[in-house]
Amino acid sequence: MCGIVGLVGPGPDPAEEIRTAGRMLAALAHRGPDESQVSRLGDAVFGTARLALVDRPTSQQPMQDPGGRYLLSFNGEIYNYRELRNSLELEGVSFRTAGDTEVLLQWLIRWGTDRLADLKGQFSLAFWDSLSATVVLARDRFGIVPLYFTRVFSERIAFASEVKAIQAGGFQVPLSMPDVIDSGVFWGVHPGRSPYAGVESVPPGSYVRFRSGVIDRGAYWQFRFPPERVGGSLHEQGEHLSTLLTSAVERRVPAYGDPAVLVSGGLDSTAVLSLLRGVRPDARLRSFSIQFAEKALDESGFQKLAIQMFGTDHCSVTADDETVATNLVQTILHAEAPLVRTAPASSYQMGREIASRGSRSVLSGEGADELLCGYDLFKVAGIRDSWSKDPESAVWPRMLEEALAPQRGLGRTVERAFYEQGLDQRADPIFSHQNRWRSSFRITQYLAPEIRAQLDVERVLDGVRDRLPGEYAHWSAVEQAQYLEVTYFLSSALLGSQCDRPYMAHSIEARYPFLDEDVVDFALTLPQSSKLDGMNEKAVLKAAMGSTVPQQIRDRVKQPYTAPEGNVFRSEAGKVLLETYLSRPALKRIGVFDIDRVEWLLRKLERSRTSFYDDLAILWVLSTQVLADTYGVADHL
């Protein structure tokens, strides 16, 4: 990937705008260490910090067309650019370079936003037409690649891959408390929002067009389940999925360097590794794993099975409480969002190790759980849906116990009481996530009284309800849960805070075969039973992989990827973090948290075992404090 920045609209001092874009670009040097360039065309100044993974010699950016009318800055890769190039050449377009940037430029010149859906890849882009004085910002289907923009004056905008670059341009971007609260409740923000006042993100699968001070928004793709589903046996569906995944992996093999895979020890990453070995049988493959010092989190045995079967050059790092705490502040600053899990700090550590070994891109298994019902929450959603229709039955509580048995929970009685809440509210469209989000809302008790007094849980949840698509009501409870996970967790937290930001902090690009357009389109047409068959998650993926992955991995119970939480703050480095950011003077300086309540929580951390939601709250408060120190806080809720 790369980093892109830009200023669009009439400005008083062209030379100063170029200098401003240069400062913005310098803030993104970690995203593009190979080349850095700023270009001006009419009322647009674009900049690109390039991580050259395709056509290193000639595909410099920003790129102009030969006629000098158009300008493109582009972050990511278009995996089907060769097919698009062939299509354009049949229409008489000639090319000067061998990469995807010029193909994308010519595709946009020919089609504009009309055929963005034809692009297969992970990308964000800025495309300027100097004749019409129009800029288009666009982003891939799932928001793998970030892109933010803010209105500077009535007829000017600034955009960048990361918010820190907008701030480096001299623009104020204070934290927006409503969005900070959303980030703690939903583990993500609403599509198109950001944790910063006045800063929007281009929503996944969408574009933003800006001309003469007017912003026009549109979606070229949306996550939707079609009314009709594919037929065939599970075996036949699995064979087709295997074919699609093989092509998806093939597309993502980098042009330079040895192919590499992140190996967790679960089915998804092992499937990617298996397919990669299939398309590169004789290649040197690299693999990377995170191991956890805490025994309950350790998956190293399954990781060893995978790397031995497929013969990789393997490297692993151990994440313990001390190293997670040591990396946490830099992880937060790169994530640019409040965190509720420490896992991104482990990714940050992994990214540094990958870079030290000379790799620049890695394949990863993210997206499979959301598409193919890998999380326990999907089982729970289906069980609670049936339970709500038959509340006196003893069957559903037993099934719930079975679904939650592998987890280290609060105890069966407490878990049953938690999930039994709200059974009479099946008509609520967010039924599948209602309990989780209401529980997460408890973090707001640590906000300052004047902020807390303005909050209402229903009003916060209405932010989701009011944004749901019309088709949503026709989907099953499990499919509704899939939509909510993809919309709120996948893009913001998983692909953003846990993957793109910590890896790109070290100039490492992660690639996701399960989010390939063809794979996704097929997965959306599958009947629910092919994904979640009773208690059997990802049934179609298990059918697709057959005996090509170790049986112990294929048939193991899903273990959510997690990292140390509360104990991180009991380590020596963790204690320093608390003293620095959660001391009484630090809390008073920022002014958004209730000092007495936060101190009560810290005493609990010191004296006794903390709950899941206690740990979530500590991290959310601390990461908000870190960001507020850097960006400030807007003076309104």
Tab-separated table of N, CA, C and O in Angstrom, residues 426-476:
chain	number	residue	atom	x	y	z
A	426	ARG	N	-37.378	-9.584	20.310
A	426	ARG	CA	-36.931	-10.076	19.010
A	426	ARG	C	-37.251	-9.109	17.890
A	426	ARG	O	-36.593	-9.101	16.839
A	427	ALA	N	-38.255	-8.264	18.069
A	427	ALA	CA	-38.615	-7.305	17.028
A	427	ALA	C	-37.565	-6.201	16.868
A	427	ALA	O	-37.571	-5.495	15.857
A	428	ASP	N	-36.684	-6.069	17.851
A	428	ASP	CA	-35.616	-5.072	17.741
A	428	ASP	C	-34.660	-5.507	16.636
A	428	ASP	O	-34.118	-6.615	16.675
A	429	PRO	N	-34.420	-4.677	15.629
A	429	PRO	CA	-33.564	-5.116	14.516
A	429	PRO	C	-32.131	-5.432	14.915
A	429	PRO	O	-31.447	-6.148	14.191
A	430	ILE	N	-31.670	-4.909	16.036
A	430	ILE	CA	-30.301	-5.225	16.472
A	430	ILE	C	-30.317	-6.297	17.552
A	430	ILE	O	-29.414	-6.357	18.390
A	431	PHE	N	-31.312	-7.174	17.507
A	431	PHE	CA	-31.494	-8.238	18.495
A	431	PHE	C	-30.215	-9.028	18.734
A	431	PHE	O	-29.866	-9.338	19.870
A	432	SER	N	-29.500	-9.371	17.683
A	432	SER	CA	-28.311	-10.229	17.818
A	432	SER	C	-27.205	-9.571	18.628
A	432	SER	O	-26.407	-10.259	19.272
A	433	HIS	N	-27.117	-8.232	18.587
A	433	HIS	CA	-26.028	-7.515	19.248
A	433	HIS	C	-26.510	-6.700	20.446
A	433	HIS	O	-25.692	-6.038	21.101
A	434	GLN	N	-27.789	-6.753	20.703
A	434	GLN	CA	-28.380	-5.892	21.718
A	434	GLN	C	-27.707	-6.056	23.077
A	434	GLN	O	-27.302	-5.070	23.716
A	435	ASN	N	-27.568	-7.295	23.559
A	435	ASN	CA	-26.979	-7.525	24.881
A	435	ASN	C	-25.530	-7.052	24.945
A	435	ASN	O	-25.102	-6.425	25.913
A	436	ARG	N	-24.781	-7.378	23.920
A	436	ARG	CA	-23.357	-6.998	23.904
A	436	ARG	C	-23.205	-5.492	23.934
A	436	ARG	O	-22.394	-4.942	24.673
A	437	TRP	N	-23.976	-4.806	23.087
A	437	TRP	CA	-23.822	-3.366	22.998
A	437	TRP	C	-24.360	-2.645	24.226
A	437	TRP	O	-23.802	-1.632	24.660
A	438	ARG	N	-25.439	-3.160	24.820
A	438	ARG	CA	-25.916	-2.557	26.058
A	438	ARG	C	-24.888	-2.726	27.174
A	438	ARG	O	-24.688	-1.822	27.992
A	439	SER	N	-24.231	-3.880	27.209
A	439	SER	CA	-23.191	-4.094	28.212
A	439	SER	C	-21.992	-3.190	27.962
A	439	SER	O	-21.418	-2.627	28.898
A	440	SER	N	-21.620	-3.053	26.695
A	440	SER	CA	-20.493	-2.171	26.370
A	440	SER	C	-20.798	-0.720	26.718
A	440	SER	O	-19.876	0.059	27.018
A	441	PHE	N	-22.078	-0.360	26.681
A	441	PHE	CA	-22.453	1.015	27.006
A	441	PHE	C	-22.052	1.389	28.433
A	441	PHE	O	-21.947	2.572	28.771
A	442	ARG	N	-21.795	0.369	29.264
A	442	ARG	CA	-21.397	0.649	30.650
A	442	ARG	C	-20.096	1.434	30.743
A	442	ARG	O	-19.805	2.025	31.782
A	443	ILE	N	-19.331	1.438	29.673
A	443	ILE	CA	-18.097	2.231	29.720
A	443	ILE	C	-18.390	3.712	29.909
A	443	ILE	O	-17.546	4.459	30.396
A	444	THR	N	-19.586	4.133	29.522
A	444	THR	CA	-19.901	5.571	29.633
A	444	THR	C	-20.020	6.017	31.081
A	444	THR	O	-20.037	7.229	31.346
A	445	GLN	N	-20.079	5.074	32.034
A	445	GLN	CA	-20.134	5.473	33.444
A	445	GLN	C	-18.852	6.166	33.876
A	445	GLN	O	-18.822	6.837	34.916
A	446	TYR	N	-17.782	6.015	33.086
A	446	TYR	CA	-16.509	6.635	33.449
A	446	TYR	C	-16.333	8.027	32.827
A	446	TYR	O	-15.318	8.676	33.059
A	447	LEU	N	-17.303	8.459	32.058
A	447	LEU	CA	-17.254	9.805	31.496
A	447	LEU	C	-17.602	10.835	32.556
A	447	LEU	O	-18.276	10.549	33.552
A	448	ALA	N	-17.190	12.056	32.322
A	448	ALA	CA	-17.491	13.156	33.232
A	448	ALA	C	-19.006	13.301	33.382
A	448	ALA	O	-19.756	13.053	32.433
A	449	PRO	N	-19.491	13.688	34.567
A	449	PRO	CA	-20.937	13.760	34.818
A	449	PRO	C	-21.695	14.591	33.798
A	449	PRO	O	-22.795	14.213	33.388
A	450	GLU	N	-21.124	15.723	33.369
A	450	GLU	CA	-21.845	16.578	32.426
A	450	GLU	C	-21.994	15.930	31.055
A	450	GLU	O	-22.948	16.206	30.319
A	451	ILE	N	-21.072	15.051	30.686
A	451	ILE	CA	-21.194	14.304	29.430
A	451	ILE	C	-22.163	13.147	29.617
A	451	ILE	O	-23.043	12.906	28.790
A	452	ARG	N	-22.007	12.453	30.736
A	452	ARG	CA	-22.847	11.294	31.017
A	452	ARG	C	-24.323	11.673	31.076
A	452	ARG	O	-25.193	10.910	30.650
A	453	ALA	N	-24.596	12.855	31.587
A	453	ALA	CA	-25.984	13.289	31.749
A	453	ALA	C	-26.701	13.446	30.413
A	453	ALA	O	-27.932	13.407	30.354
A	454	GLN	N	-25.948	13.622	29.343
A	454	GLN	CA	-26.561	13.827	28.026
A	454	GLN	C	-26.742	12.530	27.246
A	454	GLN	O	-27.262	12.555	26.128
A	455	LEU	N	-26.316	11.411	27.844
A	455	LEU	CA	-26.314	10.148	27.117
A	455	LEU	C	-27.534	9.299	27.445
A	455	LEU	O	-28.032	9.312	28.573
A	456	ASP	N	-27.966	8.553	26.453
A	456	ASP	CA	-29.045	7.591	26.617
A	456	ASP	C	-28.728	6.403	25.729
A	456	ASP	O	-28.440	6.564	24.540
A	457	VAL	N	-28.770	5.206	26.299
A	457	VAL	CA	-28.367	4.028	25.540
A	457	VAL	C	-29.224	3.835	24.301
A	457	VAL	O	-28.718	3.459	23.225
A	458	GLU	N	-30.518	4.103	24.399
A	458	GLU	CA	-31.379	3.911	23.234
A	458	GLU	C	-31.028	4.871	22.116
A	458	GLU	O	-31.086	4.524	20.932
A	459	ARG	N	-30.661	6.081	22.479
A	459	ARG	CA	-30.289	7.058	21.451
A	459	ARG	C	-29.005	6.636	20.735
A	459	ARG	O	-28.870	6.809	19.521
A	460	VAL	N	-28.072	6.067	21.489
A	460	VAL	CA	-26.835	5.572	20.871
A	460	VAL	C	-27.142	4.398	19.950
A	460	VAL	O	-26.664	4.343	18.809
A	461	LEU	N	-27.964	3.457	20.422
A	461	LEU	CA	-28.311	2.296	19.599
A	461	LEU	C	-29.152	2.691	18.389
A	461	LEU	O	-29.079	2.038	17.338
A	462	ASP	N	-29.944	3.760	18.539
A	462	ASP	CA	-30.725	4.236	17.395
A	462	ASP	C	-29.827	4.661	16.235
A	462	ASP	O	-30.257	4.644	15.080
A	463	GLY	N	-28.596	5.035	16.541
A	463	GLY	CA	-27.664	5.378	15.469
A	463	GLY	C	-27.445	4.225	14.511
A	463	GLY	O	-27.230	4.429	13.314
A	464	VAL	N	-27.512	2.993	15.030
A	464	VAL	CA	-27.419	1.802	14.181
A	464	VAL	C	-28.764	1.524	13.520
A	464	VAL	O	-28.848	1.325	12.303
A	465	ARG	N	-29.801	1.498	14.325
A	465	ARG	CA	-31.134	1.169	13.797
A	465	ARG	C	-31.508	2.076	12.626
A	465	ARG	O	-32.081	1.617	11.624
A	466	ASP	N	-31.211	3.348	12.745
A	466	ASP	CA	-31.617	4.313	11.719
A	466	ASP	C	-30.830	4.174	10.414
A	466	ASP	O	-31.225	4.754	9.400
A	467	ARG	N	-29.739	3.437	10.446
A	467	ARG	CA	-28.888	3.296	9.260
A	467	ARG	C	-29.049	1.942	8.562
A	467	ARG	O	-28.369	1.671	7.573
A	468	LEU	N	-29.908	1.098	9.052
A	468	LEU	CA	-30.043	-0.247	8.486
A	468	LEU	C	-30.722	-0.197	7.118
A	468	LEU	O	-31.654	0.585	6.909
A	469	PRO	N	-30.285	-1.040	6.182
A	469	PRO	CA	-30.907	-1.054	4.845
A	469	PRO	C	-32.290	-1.678	4.869
A	469	PRO	O	-32.627	-2.450	5.779
A	470	GLY	N	-33.095	-1.373	3.877
A	470	GLY	CA	-34.460	-1.882	3.816
A	470	GLY	C	-34.539	-3.392	3.773
A	470	GLY	O	-35.458	-3.998	4.340
A	471	GLU	N	-33.571	-4.046	3.110
A	471	GLU	CA	-33.601	-5.502	2.972
A	471	GLU	C	-33.340	-6.227	4.282
A	471	GLU	O	-33.631	-7.417	4.431
A	472	TYR	N	-32.748	-5.516	5.230
A	472	TYR	CA	-32.283	-6.108	6.489
A	472	TYR	C	-33.383	-6.887	7.204
A	472	TYR	O	-33.149	-7.965	7.765
A	473	ALA	N	-34.608	-6.365	7.172
A	473	ALA	CA	-35.718	-6.999	7.893
A	473	ALA	C	-36.054	-8.380	7.355
A	473	ALA	O	-36.669	-9.192	8.060
A	474	HIS	N	-35.655	-8.681	6.127
A	474	HIS	CA	-35.978	-9.966	5.503
A	474	HIS	C	-34.912	-11.029	5.742
A	474	HIS	O	-35.082	-12.173	5.315
A	475	TRP	N	-33.835	-10.676	6.412
A	475	TRP	CA	-32.759	-11.633	6.657
A	475	TRP	C	-32.996	-12.357	7.979
A	475	TRP	O	-33.699	-11.869	8.867
A	476	SER	N	-32.342	-13.506	8.125
A	476	SER	CA	-32.430	-14.256	9.376
A	476	SER	C	-31.659	-13.534	10.471
A	476	SER	O	-30.870	-12.608	10.207
